[in-house]
mmCIF file of C-alpha atoms in Angstrom:
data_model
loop_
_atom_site.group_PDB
_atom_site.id
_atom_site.type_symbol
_atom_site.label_atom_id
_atom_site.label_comp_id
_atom_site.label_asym_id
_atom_site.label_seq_id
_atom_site.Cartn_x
_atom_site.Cartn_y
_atom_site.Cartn_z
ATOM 1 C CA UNK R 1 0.000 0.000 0.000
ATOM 2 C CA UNK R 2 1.393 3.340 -1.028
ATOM 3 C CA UNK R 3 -0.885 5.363 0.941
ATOM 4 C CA UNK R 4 -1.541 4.235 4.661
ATOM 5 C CA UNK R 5 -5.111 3.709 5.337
ATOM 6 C CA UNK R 6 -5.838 5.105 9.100
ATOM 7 C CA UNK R 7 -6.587 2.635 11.349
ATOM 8 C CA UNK R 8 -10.446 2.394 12.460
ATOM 9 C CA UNK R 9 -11.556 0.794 15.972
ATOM 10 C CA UNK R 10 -14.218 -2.140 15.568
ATOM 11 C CA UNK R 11 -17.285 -2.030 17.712
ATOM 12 C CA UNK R 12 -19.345 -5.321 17.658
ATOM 13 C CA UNK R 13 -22.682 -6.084 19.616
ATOM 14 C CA UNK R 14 -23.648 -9.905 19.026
ATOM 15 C CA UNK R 15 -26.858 -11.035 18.475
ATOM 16 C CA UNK R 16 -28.292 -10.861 21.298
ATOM 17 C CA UNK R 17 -26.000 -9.027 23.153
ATOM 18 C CA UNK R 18 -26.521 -5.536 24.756
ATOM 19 C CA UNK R 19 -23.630 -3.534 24.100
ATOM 20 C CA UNK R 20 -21.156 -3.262 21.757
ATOM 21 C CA UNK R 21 -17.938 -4.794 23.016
ATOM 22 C CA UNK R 22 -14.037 -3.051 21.010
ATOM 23 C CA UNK R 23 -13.561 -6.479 18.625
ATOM 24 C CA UNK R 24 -10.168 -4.901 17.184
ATOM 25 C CA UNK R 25 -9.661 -2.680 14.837
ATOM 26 C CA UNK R 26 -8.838 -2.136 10.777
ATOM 27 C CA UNK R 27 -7.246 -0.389 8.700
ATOM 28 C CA UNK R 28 -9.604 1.484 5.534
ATOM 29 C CA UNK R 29 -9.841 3.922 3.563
ATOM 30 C CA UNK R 30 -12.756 5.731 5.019
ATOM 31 C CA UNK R 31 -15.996 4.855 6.819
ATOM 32 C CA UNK R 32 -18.013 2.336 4.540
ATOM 33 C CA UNK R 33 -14.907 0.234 3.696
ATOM 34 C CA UNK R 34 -14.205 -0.112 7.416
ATOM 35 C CA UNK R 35 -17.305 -1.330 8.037
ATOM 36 C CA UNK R 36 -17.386 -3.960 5.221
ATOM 37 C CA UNK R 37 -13.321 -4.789 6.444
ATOM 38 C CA UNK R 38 -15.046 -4.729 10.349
ATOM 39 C CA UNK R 39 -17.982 -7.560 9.266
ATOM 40 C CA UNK R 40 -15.654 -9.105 7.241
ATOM 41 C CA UNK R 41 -13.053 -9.787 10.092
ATOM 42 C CA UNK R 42 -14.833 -9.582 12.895
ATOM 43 C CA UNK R 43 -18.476 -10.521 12.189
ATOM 44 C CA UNK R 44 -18.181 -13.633 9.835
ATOM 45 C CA UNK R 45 -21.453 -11.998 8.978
ATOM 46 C CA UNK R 46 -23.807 -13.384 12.098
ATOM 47 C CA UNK R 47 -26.663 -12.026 10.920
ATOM 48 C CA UNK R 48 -28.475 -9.719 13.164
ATOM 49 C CA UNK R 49 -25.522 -7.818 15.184
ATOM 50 C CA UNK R 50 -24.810 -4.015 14.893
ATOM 51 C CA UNK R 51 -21.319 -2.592 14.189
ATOM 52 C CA UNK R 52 -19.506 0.090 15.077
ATOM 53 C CA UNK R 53 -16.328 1.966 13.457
ATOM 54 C CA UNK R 54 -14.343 4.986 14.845
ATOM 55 C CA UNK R 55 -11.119 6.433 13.489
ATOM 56 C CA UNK R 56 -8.227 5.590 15.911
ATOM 57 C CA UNK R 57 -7.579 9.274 16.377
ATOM 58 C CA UNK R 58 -11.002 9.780 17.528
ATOM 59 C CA UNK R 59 -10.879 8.168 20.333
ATOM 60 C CA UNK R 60 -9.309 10.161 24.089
ATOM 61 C CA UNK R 61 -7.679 7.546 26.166
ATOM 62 C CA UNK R 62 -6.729 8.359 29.676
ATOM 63 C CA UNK R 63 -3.218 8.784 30.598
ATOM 64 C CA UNK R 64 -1.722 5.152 32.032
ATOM 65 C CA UNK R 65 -0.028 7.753 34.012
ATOM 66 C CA UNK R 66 -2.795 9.164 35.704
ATOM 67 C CA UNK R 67 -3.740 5.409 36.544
ATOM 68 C CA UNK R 68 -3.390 6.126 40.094
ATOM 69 C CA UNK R 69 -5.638 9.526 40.938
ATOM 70 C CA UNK R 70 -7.749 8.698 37.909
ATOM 71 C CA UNK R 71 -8.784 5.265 39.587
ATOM 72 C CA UNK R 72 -7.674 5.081 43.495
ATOM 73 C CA UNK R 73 -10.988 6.573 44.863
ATOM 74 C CA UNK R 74 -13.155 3.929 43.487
ATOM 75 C CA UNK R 75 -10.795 1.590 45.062
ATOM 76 C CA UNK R 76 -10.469 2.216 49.045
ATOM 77 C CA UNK R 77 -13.858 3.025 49.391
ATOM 78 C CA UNK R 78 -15.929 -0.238 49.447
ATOM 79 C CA UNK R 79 -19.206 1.629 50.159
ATOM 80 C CA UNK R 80 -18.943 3.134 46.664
ATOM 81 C CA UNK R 81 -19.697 -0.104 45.371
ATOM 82 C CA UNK R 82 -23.690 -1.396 45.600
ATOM 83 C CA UNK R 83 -22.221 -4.593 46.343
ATOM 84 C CA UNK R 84 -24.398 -5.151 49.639
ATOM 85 C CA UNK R 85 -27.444 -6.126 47.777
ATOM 86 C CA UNK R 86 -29.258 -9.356 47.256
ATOM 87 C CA UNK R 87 -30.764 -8.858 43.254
ATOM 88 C CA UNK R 88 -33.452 -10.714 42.926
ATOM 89 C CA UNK R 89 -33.045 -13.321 39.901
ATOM 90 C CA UNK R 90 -36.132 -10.822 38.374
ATOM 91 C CA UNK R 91 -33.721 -7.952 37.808
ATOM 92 C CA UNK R 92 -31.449 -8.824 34.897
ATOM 93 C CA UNK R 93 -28.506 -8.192 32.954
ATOM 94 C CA UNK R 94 -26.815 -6.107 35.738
ATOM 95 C CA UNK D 1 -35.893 -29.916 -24.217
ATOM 96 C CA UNK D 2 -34.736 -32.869 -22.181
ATOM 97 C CA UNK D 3 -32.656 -31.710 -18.830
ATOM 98 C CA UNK D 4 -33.059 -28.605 -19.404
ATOM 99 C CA UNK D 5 -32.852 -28.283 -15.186
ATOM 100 C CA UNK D 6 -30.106 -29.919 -14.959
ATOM 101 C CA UNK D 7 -28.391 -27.406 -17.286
ATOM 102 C CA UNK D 8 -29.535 -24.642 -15.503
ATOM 103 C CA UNK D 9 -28.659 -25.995 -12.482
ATOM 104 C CA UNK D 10 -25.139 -26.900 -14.038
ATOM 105 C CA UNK D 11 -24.371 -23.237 -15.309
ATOM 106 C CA UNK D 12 -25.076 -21.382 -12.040
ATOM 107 C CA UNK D 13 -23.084 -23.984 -10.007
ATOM 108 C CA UNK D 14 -19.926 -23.512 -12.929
ATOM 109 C CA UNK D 15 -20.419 -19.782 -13.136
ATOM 110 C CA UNK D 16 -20.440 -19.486 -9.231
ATOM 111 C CA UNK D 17 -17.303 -22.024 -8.778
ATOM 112 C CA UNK D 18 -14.799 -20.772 -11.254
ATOM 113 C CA UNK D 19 -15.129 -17.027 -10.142
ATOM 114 C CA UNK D 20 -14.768 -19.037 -6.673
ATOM 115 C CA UNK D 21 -11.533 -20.904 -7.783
ATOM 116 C CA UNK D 22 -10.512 -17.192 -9.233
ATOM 117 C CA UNK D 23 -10.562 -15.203 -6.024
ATOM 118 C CA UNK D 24 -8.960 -17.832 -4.557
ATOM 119 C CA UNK D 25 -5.527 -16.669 -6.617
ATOM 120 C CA UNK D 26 -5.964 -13.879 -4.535
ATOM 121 C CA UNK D 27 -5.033 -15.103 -1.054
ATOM 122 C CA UNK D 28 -2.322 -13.677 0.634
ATOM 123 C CA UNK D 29 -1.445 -11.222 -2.444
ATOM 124 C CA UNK D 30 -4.259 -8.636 -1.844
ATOM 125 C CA UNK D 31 -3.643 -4.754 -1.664
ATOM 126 C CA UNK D 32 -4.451 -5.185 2.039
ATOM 127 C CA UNK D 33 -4.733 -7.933 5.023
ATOM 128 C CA UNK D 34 -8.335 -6.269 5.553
ATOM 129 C CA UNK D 35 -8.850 -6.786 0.995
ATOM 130 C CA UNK D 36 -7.604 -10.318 1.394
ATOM 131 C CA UNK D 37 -10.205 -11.398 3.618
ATOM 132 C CA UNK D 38 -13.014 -9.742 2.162
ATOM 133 C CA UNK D 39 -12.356 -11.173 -1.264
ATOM 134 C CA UNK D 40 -11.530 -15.046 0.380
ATOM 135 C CA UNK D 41 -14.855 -14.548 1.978
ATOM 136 C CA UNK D 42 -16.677 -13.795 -1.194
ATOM 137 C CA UNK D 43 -14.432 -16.802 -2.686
ATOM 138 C CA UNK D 44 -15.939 -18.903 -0.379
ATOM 139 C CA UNK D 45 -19.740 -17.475 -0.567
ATOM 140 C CA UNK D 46 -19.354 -18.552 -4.415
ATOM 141 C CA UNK D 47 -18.152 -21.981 -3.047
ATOM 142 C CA UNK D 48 -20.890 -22.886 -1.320
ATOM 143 C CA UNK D 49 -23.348 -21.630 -3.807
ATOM 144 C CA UNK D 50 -21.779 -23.954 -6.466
ATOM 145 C CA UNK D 51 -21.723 -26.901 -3.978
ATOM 146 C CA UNK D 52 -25.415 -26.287 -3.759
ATOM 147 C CA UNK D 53 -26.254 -26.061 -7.626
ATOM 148 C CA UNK D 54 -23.847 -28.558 -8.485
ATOM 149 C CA UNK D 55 -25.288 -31.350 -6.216
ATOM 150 C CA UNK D 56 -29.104 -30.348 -7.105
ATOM 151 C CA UNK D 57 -27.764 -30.886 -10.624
ATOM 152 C CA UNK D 58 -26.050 -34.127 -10.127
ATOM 153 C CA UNK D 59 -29.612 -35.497 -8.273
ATOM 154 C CA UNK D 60 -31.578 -33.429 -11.232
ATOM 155 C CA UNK D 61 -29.180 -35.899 -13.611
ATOM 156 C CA UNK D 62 -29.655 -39.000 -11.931
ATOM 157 C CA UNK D 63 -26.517 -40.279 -12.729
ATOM 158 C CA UNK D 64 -24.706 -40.793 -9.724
ATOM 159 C CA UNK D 65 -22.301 -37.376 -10.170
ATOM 160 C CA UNK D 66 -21.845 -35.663 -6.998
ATOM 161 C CA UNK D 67 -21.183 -32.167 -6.684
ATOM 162 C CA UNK D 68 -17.605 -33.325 -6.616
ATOM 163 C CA UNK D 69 -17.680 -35.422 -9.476
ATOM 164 C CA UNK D 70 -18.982 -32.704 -11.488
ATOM 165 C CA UNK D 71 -16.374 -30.120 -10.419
ATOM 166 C CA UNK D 72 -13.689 -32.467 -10.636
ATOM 167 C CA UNK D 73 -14.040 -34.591 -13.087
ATOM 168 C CA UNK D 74 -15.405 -32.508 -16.345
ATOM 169 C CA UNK D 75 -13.141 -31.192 -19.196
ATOM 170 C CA UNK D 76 -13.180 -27.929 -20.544
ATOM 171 C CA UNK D 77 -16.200 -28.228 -23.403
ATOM 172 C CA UNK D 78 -18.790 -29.694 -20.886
ATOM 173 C CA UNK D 79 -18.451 -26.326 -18.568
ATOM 174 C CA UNK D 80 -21.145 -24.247 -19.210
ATOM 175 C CA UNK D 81 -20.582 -21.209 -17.426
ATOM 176 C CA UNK D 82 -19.771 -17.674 -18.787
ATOM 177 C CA UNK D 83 -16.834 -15.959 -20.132
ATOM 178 C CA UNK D 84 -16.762 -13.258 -17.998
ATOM 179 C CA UNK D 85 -16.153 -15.406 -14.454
ATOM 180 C CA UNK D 86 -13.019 -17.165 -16.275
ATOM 181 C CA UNK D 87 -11.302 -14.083 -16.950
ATOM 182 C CA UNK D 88 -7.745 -13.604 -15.194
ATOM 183 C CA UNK D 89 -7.891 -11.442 -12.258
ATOM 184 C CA UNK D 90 -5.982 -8.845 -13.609
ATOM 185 C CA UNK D 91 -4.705 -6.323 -10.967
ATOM 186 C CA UNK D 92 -7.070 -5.438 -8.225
ATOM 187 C CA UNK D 93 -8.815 -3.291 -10.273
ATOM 188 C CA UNK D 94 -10.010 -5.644 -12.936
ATOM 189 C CA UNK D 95 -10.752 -8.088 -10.733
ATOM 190 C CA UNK D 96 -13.273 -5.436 -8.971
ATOM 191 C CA UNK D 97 -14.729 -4.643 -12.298
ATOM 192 C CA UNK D 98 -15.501 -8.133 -12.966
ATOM 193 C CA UNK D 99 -17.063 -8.552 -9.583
ATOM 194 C CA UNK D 100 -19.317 -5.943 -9.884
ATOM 195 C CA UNK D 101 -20.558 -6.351 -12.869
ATOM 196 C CA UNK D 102 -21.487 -10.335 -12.481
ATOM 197 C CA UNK D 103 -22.302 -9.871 -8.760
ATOM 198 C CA UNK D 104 -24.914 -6.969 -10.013
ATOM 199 C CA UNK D 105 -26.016 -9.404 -12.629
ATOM 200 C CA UNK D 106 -26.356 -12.094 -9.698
ATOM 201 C CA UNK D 107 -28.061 -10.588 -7.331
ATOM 202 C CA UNK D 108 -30.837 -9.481 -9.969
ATOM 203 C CA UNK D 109 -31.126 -13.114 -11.063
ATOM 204 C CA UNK D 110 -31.171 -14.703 -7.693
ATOM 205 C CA UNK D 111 -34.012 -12.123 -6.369
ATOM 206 C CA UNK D 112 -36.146 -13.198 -9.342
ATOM 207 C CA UNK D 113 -34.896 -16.819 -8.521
ATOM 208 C CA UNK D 114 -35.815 -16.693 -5.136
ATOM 209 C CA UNK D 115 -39.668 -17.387 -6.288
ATOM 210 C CA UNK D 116 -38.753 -20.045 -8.774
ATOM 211 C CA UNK D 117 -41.285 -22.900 -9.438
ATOM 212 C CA UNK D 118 -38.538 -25.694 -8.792
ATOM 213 C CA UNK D 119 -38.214 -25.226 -4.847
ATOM 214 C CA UNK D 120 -34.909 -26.422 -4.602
ATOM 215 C CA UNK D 121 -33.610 -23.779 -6.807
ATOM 216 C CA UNK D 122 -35.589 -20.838 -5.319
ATOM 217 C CA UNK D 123 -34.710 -21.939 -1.594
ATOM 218 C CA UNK D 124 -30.750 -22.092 -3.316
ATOM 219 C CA UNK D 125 -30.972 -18.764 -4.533
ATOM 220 C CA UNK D 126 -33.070 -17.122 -1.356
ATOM 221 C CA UNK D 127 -29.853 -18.309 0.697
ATOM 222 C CA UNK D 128 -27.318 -17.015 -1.899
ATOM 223 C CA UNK D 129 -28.941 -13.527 -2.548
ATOM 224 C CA UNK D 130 -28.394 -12.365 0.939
ATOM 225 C CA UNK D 131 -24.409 -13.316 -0.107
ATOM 226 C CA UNK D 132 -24.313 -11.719 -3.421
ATOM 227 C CA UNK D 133 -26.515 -8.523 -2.103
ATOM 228 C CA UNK D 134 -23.030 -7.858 -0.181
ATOM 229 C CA UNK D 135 -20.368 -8.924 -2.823
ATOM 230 C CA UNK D 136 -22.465 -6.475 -5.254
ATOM 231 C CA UNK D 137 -22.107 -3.652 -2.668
ATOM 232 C CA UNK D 138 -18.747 -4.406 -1.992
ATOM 233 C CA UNK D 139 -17.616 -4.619 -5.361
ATOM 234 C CA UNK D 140 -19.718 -1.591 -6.409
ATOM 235 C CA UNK D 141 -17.782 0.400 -3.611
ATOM 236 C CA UNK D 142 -14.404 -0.155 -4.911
ATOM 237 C CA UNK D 143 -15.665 0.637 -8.584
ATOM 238 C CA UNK D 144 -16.366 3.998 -6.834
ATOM 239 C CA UNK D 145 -12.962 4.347 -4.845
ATOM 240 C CA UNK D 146 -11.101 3.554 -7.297
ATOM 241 C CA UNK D 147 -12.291 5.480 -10.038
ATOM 242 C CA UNK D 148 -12.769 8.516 -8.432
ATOM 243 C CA UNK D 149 -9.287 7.727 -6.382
ATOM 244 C CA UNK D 150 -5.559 8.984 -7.979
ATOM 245 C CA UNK D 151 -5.271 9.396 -11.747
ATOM 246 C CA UNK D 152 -3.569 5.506 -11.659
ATOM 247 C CA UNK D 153 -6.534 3.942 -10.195
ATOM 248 C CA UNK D 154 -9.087 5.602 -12.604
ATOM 249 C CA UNK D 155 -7.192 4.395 -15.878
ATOM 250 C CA UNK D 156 -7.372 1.241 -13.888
ATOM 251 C CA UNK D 157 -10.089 0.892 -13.153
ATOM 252 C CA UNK D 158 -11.571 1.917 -16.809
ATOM 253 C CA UNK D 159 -9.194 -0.667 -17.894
ATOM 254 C CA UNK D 160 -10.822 -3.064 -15.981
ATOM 255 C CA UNK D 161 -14.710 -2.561 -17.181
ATOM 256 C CA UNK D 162 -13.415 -2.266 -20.783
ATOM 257 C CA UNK D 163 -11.997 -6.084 -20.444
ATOM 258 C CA UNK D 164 -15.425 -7.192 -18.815
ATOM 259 C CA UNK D 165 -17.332 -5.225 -20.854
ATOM 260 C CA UNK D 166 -17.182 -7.422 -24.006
ATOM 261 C CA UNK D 167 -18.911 -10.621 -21.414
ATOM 262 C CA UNK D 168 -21.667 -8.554 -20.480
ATOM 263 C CA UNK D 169 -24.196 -9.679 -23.321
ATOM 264 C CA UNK D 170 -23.465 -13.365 -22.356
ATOM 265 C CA UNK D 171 -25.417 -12.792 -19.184
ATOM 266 C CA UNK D 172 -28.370 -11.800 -20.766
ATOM 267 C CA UNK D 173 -28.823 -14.494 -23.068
ATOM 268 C CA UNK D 174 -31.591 -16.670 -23.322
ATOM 269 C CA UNK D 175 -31.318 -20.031 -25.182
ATOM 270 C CA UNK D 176 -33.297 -23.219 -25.728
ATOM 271 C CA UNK D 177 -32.728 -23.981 -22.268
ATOM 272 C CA UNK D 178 -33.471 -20.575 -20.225
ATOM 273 C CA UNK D 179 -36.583 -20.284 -22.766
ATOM 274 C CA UNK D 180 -38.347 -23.745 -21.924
ATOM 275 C CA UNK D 181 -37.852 -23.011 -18.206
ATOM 276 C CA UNK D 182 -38.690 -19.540 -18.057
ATOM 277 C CA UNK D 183 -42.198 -20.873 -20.144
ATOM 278 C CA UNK D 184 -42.298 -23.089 -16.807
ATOM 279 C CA UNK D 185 -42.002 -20.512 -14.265
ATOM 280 C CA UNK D 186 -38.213 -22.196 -13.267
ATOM 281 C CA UNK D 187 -36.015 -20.148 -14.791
ATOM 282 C CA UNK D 188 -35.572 -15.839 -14.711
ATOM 283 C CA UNK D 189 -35.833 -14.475 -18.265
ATOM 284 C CA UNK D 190 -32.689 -12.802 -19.107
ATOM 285 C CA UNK D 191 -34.395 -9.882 -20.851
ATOM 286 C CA UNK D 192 -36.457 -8.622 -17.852
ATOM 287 C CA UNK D 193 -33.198 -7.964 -15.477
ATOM 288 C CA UNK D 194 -31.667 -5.840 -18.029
ATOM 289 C CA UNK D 195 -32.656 -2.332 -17.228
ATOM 290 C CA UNK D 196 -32.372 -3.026 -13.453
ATOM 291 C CA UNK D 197 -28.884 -3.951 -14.052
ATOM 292 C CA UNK D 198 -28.225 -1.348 -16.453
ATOM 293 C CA UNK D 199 -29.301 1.518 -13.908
ATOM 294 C CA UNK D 200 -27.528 0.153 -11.138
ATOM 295 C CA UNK D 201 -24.190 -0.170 -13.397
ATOM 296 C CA UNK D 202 -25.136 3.662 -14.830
ATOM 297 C CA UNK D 203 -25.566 4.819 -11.287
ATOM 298 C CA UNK D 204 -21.801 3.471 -9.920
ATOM 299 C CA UNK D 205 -20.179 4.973 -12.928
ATOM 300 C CA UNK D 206 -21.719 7.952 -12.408
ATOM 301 C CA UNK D 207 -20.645 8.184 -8.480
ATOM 302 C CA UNK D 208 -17.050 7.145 -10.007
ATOM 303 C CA UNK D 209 -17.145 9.876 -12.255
ATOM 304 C CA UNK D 210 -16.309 7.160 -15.023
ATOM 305 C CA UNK D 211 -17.336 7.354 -18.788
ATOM 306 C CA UNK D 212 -20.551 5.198 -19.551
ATOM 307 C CA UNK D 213 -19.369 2.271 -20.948
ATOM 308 C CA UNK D 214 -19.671 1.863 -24.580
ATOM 309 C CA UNK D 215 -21.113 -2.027 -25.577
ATOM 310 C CA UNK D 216 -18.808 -3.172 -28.595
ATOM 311 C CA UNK D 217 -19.929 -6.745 -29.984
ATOM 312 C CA UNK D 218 -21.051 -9.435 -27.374
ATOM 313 C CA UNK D 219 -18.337 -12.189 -26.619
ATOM 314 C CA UNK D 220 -20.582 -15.823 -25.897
ATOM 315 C CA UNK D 221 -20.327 -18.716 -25.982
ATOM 316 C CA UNK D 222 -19.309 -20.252 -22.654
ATOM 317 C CA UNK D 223 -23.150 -21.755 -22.102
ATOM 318 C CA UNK D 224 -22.213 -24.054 -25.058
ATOM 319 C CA UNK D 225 -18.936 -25.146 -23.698
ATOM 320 C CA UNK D 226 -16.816 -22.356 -26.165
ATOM 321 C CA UNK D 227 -14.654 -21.007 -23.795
ATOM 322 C CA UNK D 228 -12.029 -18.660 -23.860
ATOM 323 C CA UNK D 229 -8.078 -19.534 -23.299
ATOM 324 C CA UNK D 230 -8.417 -19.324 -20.018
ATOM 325 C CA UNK D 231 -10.768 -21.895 -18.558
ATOM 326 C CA UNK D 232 -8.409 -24.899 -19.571
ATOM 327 C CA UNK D 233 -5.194 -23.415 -17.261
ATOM 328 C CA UNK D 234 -8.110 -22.775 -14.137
ATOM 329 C CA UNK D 235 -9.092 -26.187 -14.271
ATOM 330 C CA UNK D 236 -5.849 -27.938 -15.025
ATOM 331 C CA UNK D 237 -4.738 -26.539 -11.277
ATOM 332 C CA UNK D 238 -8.126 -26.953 -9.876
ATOM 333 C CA UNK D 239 -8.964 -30.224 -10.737
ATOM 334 C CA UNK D 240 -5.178 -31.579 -10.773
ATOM 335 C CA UNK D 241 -5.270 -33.534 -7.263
ATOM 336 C CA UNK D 242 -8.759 -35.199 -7.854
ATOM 337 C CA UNK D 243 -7.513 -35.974 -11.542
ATOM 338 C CA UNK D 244 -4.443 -37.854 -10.255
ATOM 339 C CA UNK D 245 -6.318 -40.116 -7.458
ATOM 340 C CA UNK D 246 -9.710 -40.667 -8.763
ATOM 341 C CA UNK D 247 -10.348 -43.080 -6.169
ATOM 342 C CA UNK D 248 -9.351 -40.461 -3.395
ATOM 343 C CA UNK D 249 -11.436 -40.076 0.004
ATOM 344 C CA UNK D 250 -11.405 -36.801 1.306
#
């Protein structure tokens, strides 16, 4: 390839499935050719799930750096977490 | 016209496998990792499709030929399927060309085939259009890219629907065959997926800011077994292992 395609991040939510879970990523010339290169790789064409592309330099990542005030508070502090509960089997997919 | 199913059944199933057996050149030496798979994927679509209209016209026969036997184990004259799926891929350009303008062809026959009379060849074709649908699209949005790309890809790409151009007619042909099924309610008639296919073909040029293509003199003959150079070299690879062990489980 004499021109680099970008690279495009690959969203997939399986049939079934809620959310759309980062599969990988590709690399394409623009939008609709990532999407064929994301069901193509990543789908095996399951019919019925949703995709998702986004240019790599779309996306903000937090600093690894910042790992540690980003992320300590949720981590001392066990009464931050509704973990104290009983769910009754009712209530799903929390 | 005796059989006429089976050759019906025979030239989808040989048109489908040797443009399968084509992309398969392409592994590993596409433009991109991403290309590679998408064209190995529509390889293997094409597979399958033959597999299916190969063995419905082995049982259609009655003759004991499996789907195997009859891609394996048929010389050159008895293939029936058209010129245009036997070209050589060309550079990636030409090898789009040719997908889009028999995938566009496909897709338009295998919607109208979806409500054949013979059920095994509409249910055949109801699973295969979803496939084709894509390759079409696919195809139809590298037609786009690359004509309307760098100056390089454009003459490519022109040079790529000029070679196919000539194996367009073919696919519109109706002989004694397509003509006694059609009169059934089996077979598509030819004729009637013309201006569809025309207007889709206009409409991708047009995106691609490419000329409209300019129809010299049809090139048939491959749905009498008159094929071109080509055909001969695909099958003497393809069919080479089978050839040499006859007996051979696998």
């Amino acid at each position: 390839m004499k021109t680099d395609w970008p690279l495009w991040e690959v969203f997939v939510r399986a049939r079934g499935g809620l959310s759309h879970r980062h599969a990988g990523s590709v690399h394409a010339p623009d939008a609709t050719i990532a999407l064929r290169h994301a069901r193509d790789t990543y789908t095996r064409r399951m019919e019925g799930v949703s995709l998702w592309v986004v240019r790599s330099s779309d996306i903000a990542a937090s600093d690894p750096k910042q790992a540690g005030p980003m992320f300590e508070p949720a981590e001392s502090k066990v009464y931050r977490h509704p973990t104290f509960y009983d769910l009754p089997d009712a209530v799903k997919h929390m | 016209m005796e059989n006429a199913l089976f050759s019906y059944a025979l030239r989808l199933g040989d048109d489908s496998l040797v443009l399968g057996q084509r992309l398969s050149e392409w592994c590993g030496h596409a433009p991109a990792v991403e290309v590679d798979l998408s064209l190995a994927n529509i390889g293997l679509d094409l597979i399958g499709q033959a597999q299916l209209f190969l063995g419905y016209a082995g049982e259609v026969e009655g003759k004991g030929r499996s789907d195997d036997r009859l891609a394996f184990h048929r010389d050159v004259m008895a293939w029936t399927n058209c010129l245009m799926v036997e070209q050589p891929n060309g550079d990636f350009a030409r090898t789009m060309a040719r997908q889009f303008l028999f995938s566009t062809w496909q897709k338009a026959l295998f919607d109208g085939l979806a409500a054949s009379k013979d059920a095994r060849l509409a249910e055949i074709a109801a699973k295969a259009v979803k496939e084709v649908t894509y390759h079409a699209e696919l195809a139809g949005d590298w037609v786009i890219r690359l004509g309307d790309g760098t100056e390089e890809s454009r003459r490519r790409m022109i040079d790529g629907l000029d070679w196919h151009w000539r194996f367009v007619e073919e696919l519109f042909q109706a002989d004694a065959v397509v003509e006694t099924l059609v009169a059934e309610g089996v077979a598509v008639d030819p004729a009637g997926l013309r201006p569809g296919f025309d207007a889709r073909v206009a409409a991708v040029l047009a995106e691609a800011g490419l000329p409209e293509m300019q129809l010299p003199r049809g090139v048939v003959g491959g749905r009498k077994g008159h094929h071109s150079e080509h055909l001969g070299h695909i099958l003497a690879v393809m069919q080479h292992i089978p050839r040499t062990y006859p007996d051979a489980v696998w």
